[in-house]
Short mmCIF file of C-alpha atoms in Angstrom, two decimals:
data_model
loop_
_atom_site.label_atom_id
_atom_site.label_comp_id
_atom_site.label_asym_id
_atom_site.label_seq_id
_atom_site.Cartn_x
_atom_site.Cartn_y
_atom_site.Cartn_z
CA UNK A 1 -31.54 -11.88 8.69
CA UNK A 2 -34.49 -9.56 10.17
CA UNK A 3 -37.14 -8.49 7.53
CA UNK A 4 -36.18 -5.22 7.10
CA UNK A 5 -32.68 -6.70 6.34
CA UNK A 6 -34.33 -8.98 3.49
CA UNK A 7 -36.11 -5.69 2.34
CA UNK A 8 -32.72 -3.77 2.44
CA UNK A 9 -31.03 -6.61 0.20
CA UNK A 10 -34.14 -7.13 -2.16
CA UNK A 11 -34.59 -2.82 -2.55
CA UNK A 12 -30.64 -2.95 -3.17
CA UNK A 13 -30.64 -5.46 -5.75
CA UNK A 14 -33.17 -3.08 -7.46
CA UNK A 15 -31.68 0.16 -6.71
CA UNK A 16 -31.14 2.06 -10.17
CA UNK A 17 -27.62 3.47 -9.48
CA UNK A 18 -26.45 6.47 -11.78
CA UNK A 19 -24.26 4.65 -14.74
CA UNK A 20 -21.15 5.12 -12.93
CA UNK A 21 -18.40 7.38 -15.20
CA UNK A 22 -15.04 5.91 -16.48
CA UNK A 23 -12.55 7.69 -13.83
CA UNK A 24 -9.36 6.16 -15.14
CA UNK A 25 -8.73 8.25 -17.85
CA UNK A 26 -9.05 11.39 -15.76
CA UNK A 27 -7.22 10.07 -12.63
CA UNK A 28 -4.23 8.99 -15.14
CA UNK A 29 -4.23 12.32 -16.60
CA UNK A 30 -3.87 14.10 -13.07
CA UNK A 31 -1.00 11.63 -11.99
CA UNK A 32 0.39 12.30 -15.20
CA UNK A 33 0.93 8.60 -15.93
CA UNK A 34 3.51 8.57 -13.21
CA UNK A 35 5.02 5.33 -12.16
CA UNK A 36 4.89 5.00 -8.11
CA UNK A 37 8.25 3.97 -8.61
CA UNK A 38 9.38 7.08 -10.51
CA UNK A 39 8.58 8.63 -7.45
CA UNK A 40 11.05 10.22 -4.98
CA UNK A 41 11.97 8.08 -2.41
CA UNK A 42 12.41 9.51 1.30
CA UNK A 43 11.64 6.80 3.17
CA UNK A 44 8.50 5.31 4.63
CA UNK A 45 5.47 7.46 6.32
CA UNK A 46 3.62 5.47 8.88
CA UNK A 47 -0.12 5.75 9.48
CA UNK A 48 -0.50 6.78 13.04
CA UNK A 49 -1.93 4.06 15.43
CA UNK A 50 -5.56 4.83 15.91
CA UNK A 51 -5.72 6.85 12.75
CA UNK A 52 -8.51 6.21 10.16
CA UNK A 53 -7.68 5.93 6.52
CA UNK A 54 -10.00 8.93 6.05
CA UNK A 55 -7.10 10.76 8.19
CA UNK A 56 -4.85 10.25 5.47
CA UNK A 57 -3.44 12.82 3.93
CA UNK A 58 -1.04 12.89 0.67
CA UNK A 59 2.13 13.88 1.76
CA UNK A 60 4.08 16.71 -0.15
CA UNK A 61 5.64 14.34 -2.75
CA UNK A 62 5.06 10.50 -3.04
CA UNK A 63 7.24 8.03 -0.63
CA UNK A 64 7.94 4.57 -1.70
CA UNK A 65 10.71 2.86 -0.80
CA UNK A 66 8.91 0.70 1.92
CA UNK A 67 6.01 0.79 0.96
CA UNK A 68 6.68 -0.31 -2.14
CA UNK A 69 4.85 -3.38 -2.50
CA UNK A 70 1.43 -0.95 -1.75
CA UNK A 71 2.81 0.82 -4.48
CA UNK A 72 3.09 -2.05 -6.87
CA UNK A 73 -0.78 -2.88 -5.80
CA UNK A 74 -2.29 0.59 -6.72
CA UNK A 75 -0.07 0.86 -9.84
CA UNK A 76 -1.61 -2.63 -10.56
CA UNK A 77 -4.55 -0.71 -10.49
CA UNK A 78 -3.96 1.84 -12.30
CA UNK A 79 -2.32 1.00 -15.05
CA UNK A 80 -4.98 -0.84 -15.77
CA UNK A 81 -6.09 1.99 -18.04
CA UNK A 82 -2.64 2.99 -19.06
CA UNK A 83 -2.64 1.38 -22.32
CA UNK A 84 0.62 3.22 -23.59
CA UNK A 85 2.46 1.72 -20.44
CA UNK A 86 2.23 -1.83 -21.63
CA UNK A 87 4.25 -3.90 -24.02
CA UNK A 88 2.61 -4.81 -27.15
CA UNK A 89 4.78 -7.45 -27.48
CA UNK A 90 4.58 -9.18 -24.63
CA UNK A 91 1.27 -7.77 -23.06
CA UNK A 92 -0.97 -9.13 -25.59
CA UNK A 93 -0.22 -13.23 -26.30
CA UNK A 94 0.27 -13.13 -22.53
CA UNK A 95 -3.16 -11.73 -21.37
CA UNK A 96 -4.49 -13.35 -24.48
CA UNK A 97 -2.98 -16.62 -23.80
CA UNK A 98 -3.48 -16.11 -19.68
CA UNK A 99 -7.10 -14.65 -20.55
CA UNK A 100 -5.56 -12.00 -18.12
CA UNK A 101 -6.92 -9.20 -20.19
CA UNK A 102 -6.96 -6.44 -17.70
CA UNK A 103 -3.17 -7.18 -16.98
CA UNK A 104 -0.08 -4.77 -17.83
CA UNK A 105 3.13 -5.37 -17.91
CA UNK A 106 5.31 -2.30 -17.18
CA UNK A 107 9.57 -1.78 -17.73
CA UNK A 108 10.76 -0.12 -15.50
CA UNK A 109 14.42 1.66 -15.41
CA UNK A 110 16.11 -0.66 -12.81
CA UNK A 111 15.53 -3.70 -11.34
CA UNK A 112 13.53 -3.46 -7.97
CA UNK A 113 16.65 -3.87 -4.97
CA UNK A 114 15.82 -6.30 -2.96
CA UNK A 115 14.43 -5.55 0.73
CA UNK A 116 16.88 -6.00 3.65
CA UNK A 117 16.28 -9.87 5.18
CA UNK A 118 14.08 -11.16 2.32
CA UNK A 119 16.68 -13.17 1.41
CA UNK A 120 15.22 -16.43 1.20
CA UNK A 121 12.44 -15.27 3.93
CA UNK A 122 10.72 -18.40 3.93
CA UNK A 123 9.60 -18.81 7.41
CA UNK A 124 11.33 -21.36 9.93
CA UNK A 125 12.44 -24.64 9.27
CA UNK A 126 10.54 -27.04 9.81
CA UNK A 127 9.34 -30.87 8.63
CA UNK A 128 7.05 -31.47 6.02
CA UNK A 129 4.87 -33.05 7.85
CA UNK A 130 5.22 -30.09 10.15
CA UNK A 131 4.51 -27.70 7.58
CA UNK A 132 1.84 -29.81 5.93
CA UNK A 133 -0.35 -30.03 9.19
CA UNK A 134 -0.22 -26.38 9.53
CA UNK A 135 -0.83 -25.50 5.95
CA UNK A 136 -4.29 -24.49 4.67
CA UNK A 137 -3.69 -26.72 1.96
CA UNK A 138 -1.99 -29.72 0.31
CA UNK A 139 1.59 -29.27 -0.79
CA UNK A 140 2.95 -30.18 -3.96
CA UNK A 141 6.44 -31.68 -3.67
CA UNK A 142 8.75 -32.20 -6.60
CA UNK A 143 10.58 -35.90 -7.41
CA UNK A 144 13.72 -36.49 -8.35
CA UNK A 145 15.60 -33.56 -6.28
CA UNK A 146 16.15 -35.40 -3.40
CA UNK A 147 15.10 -34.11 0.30
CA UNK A 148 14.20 -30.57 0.35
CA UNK A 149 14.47 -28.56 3.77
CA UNK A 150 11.25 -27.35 4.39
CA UNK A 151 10.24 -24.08 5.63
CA UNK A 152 6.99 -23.23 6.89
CA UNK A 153 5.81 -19.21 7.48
CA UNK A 154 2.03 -18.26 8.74
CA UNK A 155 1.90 -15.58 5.99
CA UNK A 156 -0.23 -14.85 4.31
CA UNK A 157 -3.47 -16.72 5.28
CA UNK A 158 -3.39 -20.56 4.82
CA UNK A 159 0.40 -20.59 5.31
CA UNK A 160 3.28 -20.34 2.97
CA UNK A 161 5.84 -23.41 2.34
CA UNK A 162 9.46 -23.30 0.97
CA UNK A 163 11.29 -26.27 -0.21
CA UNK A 164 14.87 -25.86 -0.85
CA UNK A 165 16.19 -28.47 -2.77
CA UNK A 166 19.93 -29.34 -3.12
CA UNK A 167 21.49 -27.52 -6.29
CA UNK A 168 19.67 -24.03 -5.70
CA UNK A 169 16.33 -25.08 -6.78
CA UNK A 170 13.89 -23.89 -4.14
CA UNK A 171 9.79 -24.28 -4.43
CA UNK A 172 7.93 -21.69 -2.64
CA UNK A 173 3.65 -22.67 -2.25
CA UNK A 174 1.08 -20.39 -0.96
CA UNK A 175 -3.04 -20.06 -1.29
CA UNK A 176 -3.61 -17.15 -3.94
CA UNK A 177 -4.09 -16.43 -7.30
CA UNK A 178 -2.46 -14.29 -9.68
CA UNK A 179 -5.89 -12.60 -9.96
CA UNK A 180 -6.42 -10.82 -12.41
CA UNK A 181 -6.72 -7.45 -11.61
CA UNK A 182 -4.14 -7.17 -9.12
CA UNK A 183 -1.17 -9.57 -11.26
CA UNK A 184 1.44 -7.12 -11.97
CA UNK A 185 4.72 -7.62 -13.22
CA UNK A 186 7.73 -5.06 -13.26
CA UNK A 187 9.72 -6.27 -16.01
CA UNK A 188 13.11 -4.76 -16.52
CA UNK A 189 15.27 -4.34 -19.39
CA UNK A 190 15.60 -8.00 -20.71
CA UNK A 191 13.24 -9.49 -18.81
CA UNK A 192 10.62 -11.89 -20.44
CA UNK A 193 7.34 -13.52 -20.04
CA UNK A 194 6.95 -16.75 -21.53
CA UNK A 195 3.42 -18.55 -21.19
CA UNK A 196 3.68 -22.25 -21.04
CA UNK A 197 1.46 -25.30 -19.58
CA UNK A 198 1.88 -27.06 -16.91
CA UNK A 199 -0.11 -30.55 -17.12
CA UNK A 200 -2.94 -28.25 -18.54
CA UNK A 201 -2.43 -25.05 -15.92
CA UNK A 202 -1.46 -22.11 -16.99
CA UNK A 203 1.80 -20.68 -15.78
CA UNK A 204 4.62 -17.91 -16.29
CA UNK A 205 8.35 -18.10 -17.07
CA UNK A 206 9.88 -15.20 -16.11
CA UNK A 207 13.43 -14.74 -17.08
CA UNK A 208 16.12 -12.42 -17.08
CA UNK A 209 17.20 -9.58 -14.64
CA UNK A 210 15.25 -9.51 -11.03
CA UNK A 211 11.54 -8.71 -10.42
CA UNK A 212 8.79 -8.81 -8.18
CA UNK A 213 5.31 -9.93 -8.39
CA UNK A 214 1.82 -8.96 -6.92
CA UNK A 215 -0.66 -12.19 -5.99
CA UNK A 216 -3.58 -11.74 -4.00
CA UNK A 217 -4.02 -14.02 -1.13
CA UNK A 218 -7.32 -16.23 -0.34
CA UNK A 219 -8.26 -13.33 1.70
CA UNK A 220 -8.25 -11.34 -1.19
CA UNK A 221 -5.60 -8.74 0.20
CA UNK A 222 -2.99 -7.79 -2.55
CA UNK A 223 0.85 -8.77 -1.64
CA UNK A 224 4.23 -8.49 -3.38
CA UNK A 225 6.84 -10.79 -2.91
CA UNK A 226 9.71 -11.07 -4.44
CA UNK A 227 12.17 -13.95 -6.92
CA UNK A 228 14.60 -15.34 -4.04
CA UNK A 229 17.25 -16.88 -5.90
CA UNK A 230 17.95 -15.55 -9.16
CA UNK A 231 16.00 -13.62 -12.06
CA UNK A 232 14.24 -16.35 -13.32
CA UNK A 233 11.04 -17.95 -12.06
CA UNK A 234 8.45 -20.28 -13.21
CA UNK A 235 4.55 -18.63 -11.84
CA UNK A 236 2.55 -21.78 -11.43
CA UNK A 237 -1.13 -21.91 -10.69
CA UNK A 238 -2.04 -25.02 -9.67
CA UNK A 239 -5.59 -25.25 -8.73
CA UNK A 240 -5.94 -22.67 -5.54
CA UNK A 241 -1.83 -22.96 -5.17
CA UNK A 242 0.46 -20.67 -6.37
CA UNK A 243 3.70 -22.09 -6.75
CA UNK A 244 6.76 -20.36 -7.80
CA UNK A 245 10.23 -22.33 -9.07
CA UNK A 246 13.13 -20.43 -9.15
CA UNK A 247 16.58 -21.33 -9.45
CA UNK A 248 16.56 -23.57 -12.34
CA UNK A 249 18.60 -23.19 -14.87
CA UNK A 250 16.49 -23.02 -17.75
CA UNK A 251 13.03 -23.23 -18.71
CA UNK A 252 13.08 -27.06 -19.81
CA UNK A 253 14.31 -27.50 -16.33
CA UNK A 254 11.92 -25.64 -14.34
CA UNK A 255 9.22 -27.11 -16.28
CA UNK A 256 10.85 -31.14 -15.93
CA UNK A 257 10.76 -29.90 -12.11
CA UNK A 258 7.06 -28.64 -12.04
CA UNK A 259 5.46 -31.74 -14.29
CA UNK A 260 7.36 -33.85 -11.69
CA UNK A 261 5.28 -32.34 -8.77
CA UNK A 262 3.19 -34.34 -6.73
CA UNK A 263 1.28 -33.84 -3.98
CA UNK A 264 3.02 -34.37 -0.63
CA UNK A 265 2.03 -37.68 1.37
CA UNK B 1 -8.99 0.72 -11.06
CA UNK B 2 -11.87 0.03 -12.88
CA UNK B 3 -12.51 -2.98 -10.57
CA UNK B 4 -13.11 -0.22 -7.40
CA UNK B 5 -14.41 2.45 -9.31
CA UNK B 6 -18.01 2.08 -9.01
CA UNK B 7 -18.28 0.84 -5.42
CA UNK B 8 -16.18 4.01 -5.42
CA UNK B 9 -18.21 5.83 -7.15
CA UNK B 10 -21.81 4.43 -5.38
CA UNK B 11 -19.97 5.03 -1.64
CA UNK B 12 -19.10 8.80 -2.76
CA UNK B 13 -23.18 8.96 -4.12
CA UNK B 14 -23.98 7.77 -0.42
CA UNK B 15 -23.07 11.00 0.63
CA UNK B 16 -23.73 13.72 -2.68
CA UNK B 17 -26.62 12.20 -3.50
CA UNK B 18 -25.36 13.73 -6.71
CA UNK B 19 -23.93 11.89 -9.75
CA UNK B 20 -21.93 14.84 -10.56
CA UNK B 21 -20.58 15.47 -7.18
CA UNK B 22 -19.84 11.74 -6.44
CA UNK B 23 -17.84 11.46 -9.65
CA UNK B 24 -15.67 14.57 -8.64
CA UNK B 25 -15.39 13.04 -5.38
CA UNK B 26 -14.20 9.74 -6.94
CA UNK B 27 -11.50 10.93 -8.58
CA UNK B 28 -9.98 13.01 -6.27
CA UNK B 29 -10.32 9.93 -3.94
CA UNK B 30 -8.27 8.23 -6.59
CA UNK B 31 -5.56 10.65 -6.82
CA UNK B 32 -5.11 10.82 -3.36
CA UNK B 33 -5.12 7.51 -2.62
CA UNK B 34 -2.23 7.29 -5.02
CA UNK B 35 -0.38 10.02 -3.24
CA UNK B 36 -1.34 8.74 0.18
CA UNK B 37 -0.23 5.09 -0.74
CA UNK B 38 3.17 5.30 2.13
CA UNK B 39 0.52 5.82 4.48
CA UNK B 40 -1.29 2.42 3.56
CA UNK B 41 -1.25 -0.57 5.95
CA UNK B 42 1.00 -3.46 3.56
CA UNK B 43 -1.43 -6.56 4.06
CA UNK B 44 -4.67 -4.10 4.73
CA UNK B 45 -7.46 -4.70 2.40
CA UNK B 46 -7.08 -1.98 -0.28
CA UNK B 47 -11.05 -1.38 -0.82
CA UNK B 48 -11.97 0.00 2.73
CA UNK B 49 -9.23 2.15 2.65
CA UNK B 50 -9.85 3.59 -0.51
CA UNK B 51 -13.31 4.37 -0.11
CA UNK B 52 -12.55 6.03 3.08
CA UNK B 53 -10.15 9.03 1.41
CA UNK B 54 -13.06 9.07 -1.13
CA UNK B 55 -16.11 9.45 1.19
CA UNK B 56 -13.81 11.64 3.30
CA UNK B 57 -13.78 13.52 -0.23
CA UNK B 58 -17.23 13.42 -0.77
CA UNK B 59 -17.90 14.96 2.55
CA UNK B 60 -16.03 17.87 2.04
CA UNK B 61 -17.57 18.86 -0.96
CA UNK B 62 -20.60 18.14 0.52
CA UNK B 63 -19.91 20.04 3.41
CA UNK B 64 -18.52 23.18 1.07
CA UNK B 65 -21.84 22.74 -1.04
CA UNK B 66 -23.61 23.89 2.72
CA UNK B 67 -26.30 21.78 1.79
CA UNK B 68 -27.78 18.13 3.36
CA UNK B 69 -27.25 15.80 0.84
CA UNK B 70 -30.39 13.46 0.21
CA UNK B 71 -29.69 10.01 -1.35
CA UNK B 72 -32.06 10.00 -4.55
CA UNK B 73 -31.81 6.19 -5.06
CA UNK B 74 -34.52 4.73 -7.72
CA UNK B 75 -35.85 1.27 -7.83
CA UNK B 76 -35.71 0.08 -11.40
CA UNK B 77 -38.35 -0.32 -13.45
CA UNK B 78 -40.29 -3.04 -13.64
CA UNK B 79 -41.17 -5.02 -16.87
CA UNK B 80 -44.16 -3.34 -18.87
CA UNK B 81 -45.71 -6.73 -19.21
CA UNK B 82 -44.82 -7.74 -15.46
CA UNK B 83 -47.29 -9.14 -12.42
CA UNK B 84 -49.01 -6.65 -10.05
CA UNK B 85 -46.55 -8.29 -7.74
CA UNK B 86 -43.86 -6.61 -9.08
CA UNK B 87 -45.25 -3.48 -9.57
CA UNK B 88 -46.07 -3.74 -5.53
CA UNK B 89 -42.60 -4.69 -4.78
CA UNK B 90 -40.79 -2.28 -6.78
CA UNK B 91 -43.16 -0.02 -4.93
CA UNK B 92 -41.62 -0.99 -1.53
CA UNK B 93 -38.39 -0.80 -2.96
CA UNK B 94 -38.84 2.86 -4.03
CA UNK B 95 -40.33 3.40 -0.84
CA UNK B 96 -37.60 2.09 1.51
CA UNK B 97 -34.71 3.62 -0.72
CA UNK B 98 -36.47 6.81 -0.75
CA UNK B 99 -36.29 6.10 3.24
CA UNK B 100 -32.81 5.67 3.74
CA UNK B 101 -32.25 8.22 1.23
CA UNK B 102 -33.65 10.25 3.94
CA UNK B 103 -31.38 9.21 6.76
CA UNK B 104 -28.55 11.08 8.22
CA UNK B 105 -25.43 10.36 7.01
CA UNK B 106 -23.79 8.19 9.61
CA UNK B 107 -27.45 5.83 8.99
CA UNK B 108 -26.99 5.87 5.65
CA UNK B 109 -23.32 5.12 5.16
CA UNK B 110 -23.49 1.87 7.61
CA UNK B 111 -26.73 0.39 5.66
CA UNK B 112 -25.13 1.75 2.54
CA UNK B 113 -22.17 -0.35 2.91
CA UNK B 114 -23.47 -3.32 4.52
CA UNK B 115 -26.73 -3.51 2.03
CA UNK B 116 -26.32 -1.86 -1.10
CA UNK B 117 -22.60 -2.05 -1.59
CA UNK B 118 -22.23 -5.21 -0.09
CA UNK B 119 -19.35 -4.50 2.74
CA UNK B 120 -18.22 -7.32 5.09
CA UNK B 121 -18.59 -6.12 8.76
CA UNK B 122 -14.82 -6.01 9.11
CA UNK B 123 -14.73 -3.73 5.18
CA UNK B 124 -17.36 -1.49 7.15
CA UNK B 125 -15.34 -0.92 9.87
CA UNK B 126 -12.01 0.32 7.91
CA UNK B 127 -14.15 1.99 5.59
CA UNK B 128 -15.40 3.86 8.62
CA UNK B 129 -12.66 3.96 10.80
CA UNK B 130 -14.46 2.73 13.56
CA UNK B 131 -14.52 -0.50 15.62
CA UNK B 132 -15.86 -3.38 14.11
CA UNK B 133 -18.08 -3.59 17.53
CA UNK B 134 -19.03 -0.23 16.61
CA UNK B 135 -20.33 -0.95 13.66
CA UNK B 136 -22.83 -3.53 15.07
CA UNK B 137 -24.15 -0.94 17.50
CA UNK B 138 -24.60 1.39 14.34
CA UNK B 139 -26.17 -0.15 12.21
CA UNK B 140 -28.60 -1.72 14.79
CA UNK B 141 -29.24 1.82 15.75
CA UNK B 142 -30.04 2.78 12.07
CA UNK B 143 -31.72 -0.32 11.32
CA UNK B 144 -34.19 0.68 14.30
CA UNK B 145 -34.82 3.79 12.92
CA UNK B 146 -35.57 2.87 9.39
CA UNK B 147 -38.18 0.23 11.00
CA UNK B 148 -39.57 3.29 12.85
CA UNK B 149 -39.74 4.99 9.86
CA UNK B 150 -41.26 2.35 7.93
CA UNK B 151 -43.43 1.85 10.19
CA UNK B 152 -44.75 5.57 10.58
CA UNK B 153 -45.17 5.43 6.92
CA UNK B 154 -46.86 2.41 6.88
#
């Protein structure tokens, strides 16, 4: 770093910024506390190649349907101040017991459809020790299910692995967090959040109707994904893994399955 | 939201120079960012991007004020009871902010980013919408011309 750098660092670690003003409540009250997904849907609009986000300009009326996942990450966002959109019930001994406070937790109408092809979109089969020489990180495999087939996809950074186990149990392991700012969770009618511990980690079990969830990635860029096998799902974070179980039957299960995880030889 | 509203806010006071102007700026950035979401890259980091529609905001004003915006960046205070040597830096401090403060806008933006907002190279370039090699070129460019500055001041 040249001197004048050091000077520009040291001058900006000094710099007395004006207090910066509390914009949520104002942008909330111009988008009228409107979901992203209460929004009509007309199909995607595509950013034109060479085109700078400053280029951007709102459309007539909001567009989701593809997109949707972008629209789960700025809802994320903003919802953050939309106090009234959250569940008491649920929002508050799950943050609290998470220490996710700036989390919400909004119902929505209907259960998110499902994209075309993400059925089970795990990458391509592979080996473990395939997968595991490719991964950013050290799998965690559960005992006592028997061979999984392993699938191995280069998304998002640091790799993603799926295990499908016999019996409908599959194990799905990326690098990211449920970070708090961008965890989001689109609950609908009847769907829960339990908090429970996993050998000391924190985790999620989410059951009832189908859902997606937001994670941000090691990069720090905010993804959705969505439950592959059924409505219920067990959010693991297990040290810089994020590990979802779905497929079991109940929540004793999926828990048996995650305590039984070990990492992969 | 409140996790990108004040590099939000501090990228849209790169251009105003005004508090009040930024904060308009800021949340019409915000709106439109929510209206413009379809048009977001899936996978893209989301910071850049937003602070692009809200600089692009900030500009306009700017531009429909008809006026050159100077940045009128402030070191902080020093402690009463604090060495001379802190006085003297805080004195270079003001000094070089008032400096860039100075600065065209392009100057401005690329050290404002990369210094005093803390931008990757990579953030810099989306924010921009320029190539990331272009942002090299830039800033050494405006770096250049803040030594000359310095230097003439000196």
């Amino acid at each position: 770093m040249t001197p004048v750098e050091q000077m520009l660092r040291a001058a900006a670690a000094d710099a007395d910024w004006p207090v910066t003003p509390d914009l949520a409540a104002s942008v909330m009250a111009r988008i009228g506390g409107m979901s992203p997904l209460q929004a009509a849907d007309s199909g995607p609009a595509v950013r034109a190649p060479g085109a700078s986000a400053a280029d951007v300009r709102p459309p007539s009326r909001p567009r989701f349907r593809l997109r949707r996942p972008v629209a789960i990450a700025l809802a994320a966002l903003l919802l953050l101040a939309a106090t009234a959109a959250a569940i008491p019930g649920v929002r508050d001994p799950v943050l609290d017991w998470l220490g996710l406070r700036s989390v919400e937790v909004e119902r929505v109408p209907q259960p998110l459809p499902a994209a075309p092809g993400e059925h089970l979109g795990l990458g391509k089969r592979t080996t473990l020790a395939a997968a595991r020489s490719r991964l950013g990180f050290t799998p965690a495999v559960a005992t006592g299910l028997g061979q999984p087939t392993v699938y191995y996809g280069g998304f998002p950074p640091g790799g993603e692995i799926g295990l499908v186990y016999p019996h409908g149990i599959v194990i799905a392991e990326l690098s990211g967090r449920l970070e708090t700012r961008y965890l989001m969770k689109f609950l609908p009618p009847g769907t829960e959040a339990d908090p429970v511990t996993i050998n000391g980690d924190r985790a999620l079990w989410i059951h009832g109707a189908p859902h997606q969830y937001a994670y941000v990635d090691k990069a720090g860029n905010i993804h959705t994904d969505s439950v592959r096998t059924a409505g219920n799902v067990l959010l693991w974070h297990r040290r810089d893994l994020l590990i979802r179980i779905e497929g079991a039957r109940s929540k004793a299960r999926a828990l048996a399955i995650a305590r039984s995880a070990r990492e992969a030889p | 939201m409140r996790e990108h509203q004040e590099v939000a806010f501090r990228a849209a006071y790169l251009v105003t120079g005004s508090a009040a102007e930024a904060e308009d700026a800021a949340q019409e950035g915000f709106v439109k960012a929510w209206q413009a979401l379809p048009q977001f890259r899936e996978g893209a980091p989301f910071r850049p991007w937003l602070l692009a529609i809200v600089v692009n905001e900030a500009r306009n004003r700017r531009r429909h004020a008809g006026r050159q915006a100077a940045l009128a960046l402030r070191a902080l205070d020093p402690p009463a009871a604090g060495p001379e040597e802190e006085a003297a830096a805080r004195a270079d401090h003001e000094r070089l902010l008032r400096i860039v403060g100075g600065m065209r806008e392009d100057d401005r933006l690329v050290i404002g980013y990369r210094y005093f907002l803390d931008l990757s190279e990579a953030e810099t370039a989306e924010a921009l919408g320029i190539p990331r090699g272009t942002v090299k070129s830039r800033l050494a460019r405006a770096l250049a011309r803040l030594r000359e500055q310095i230097e003439v001041e000196a």
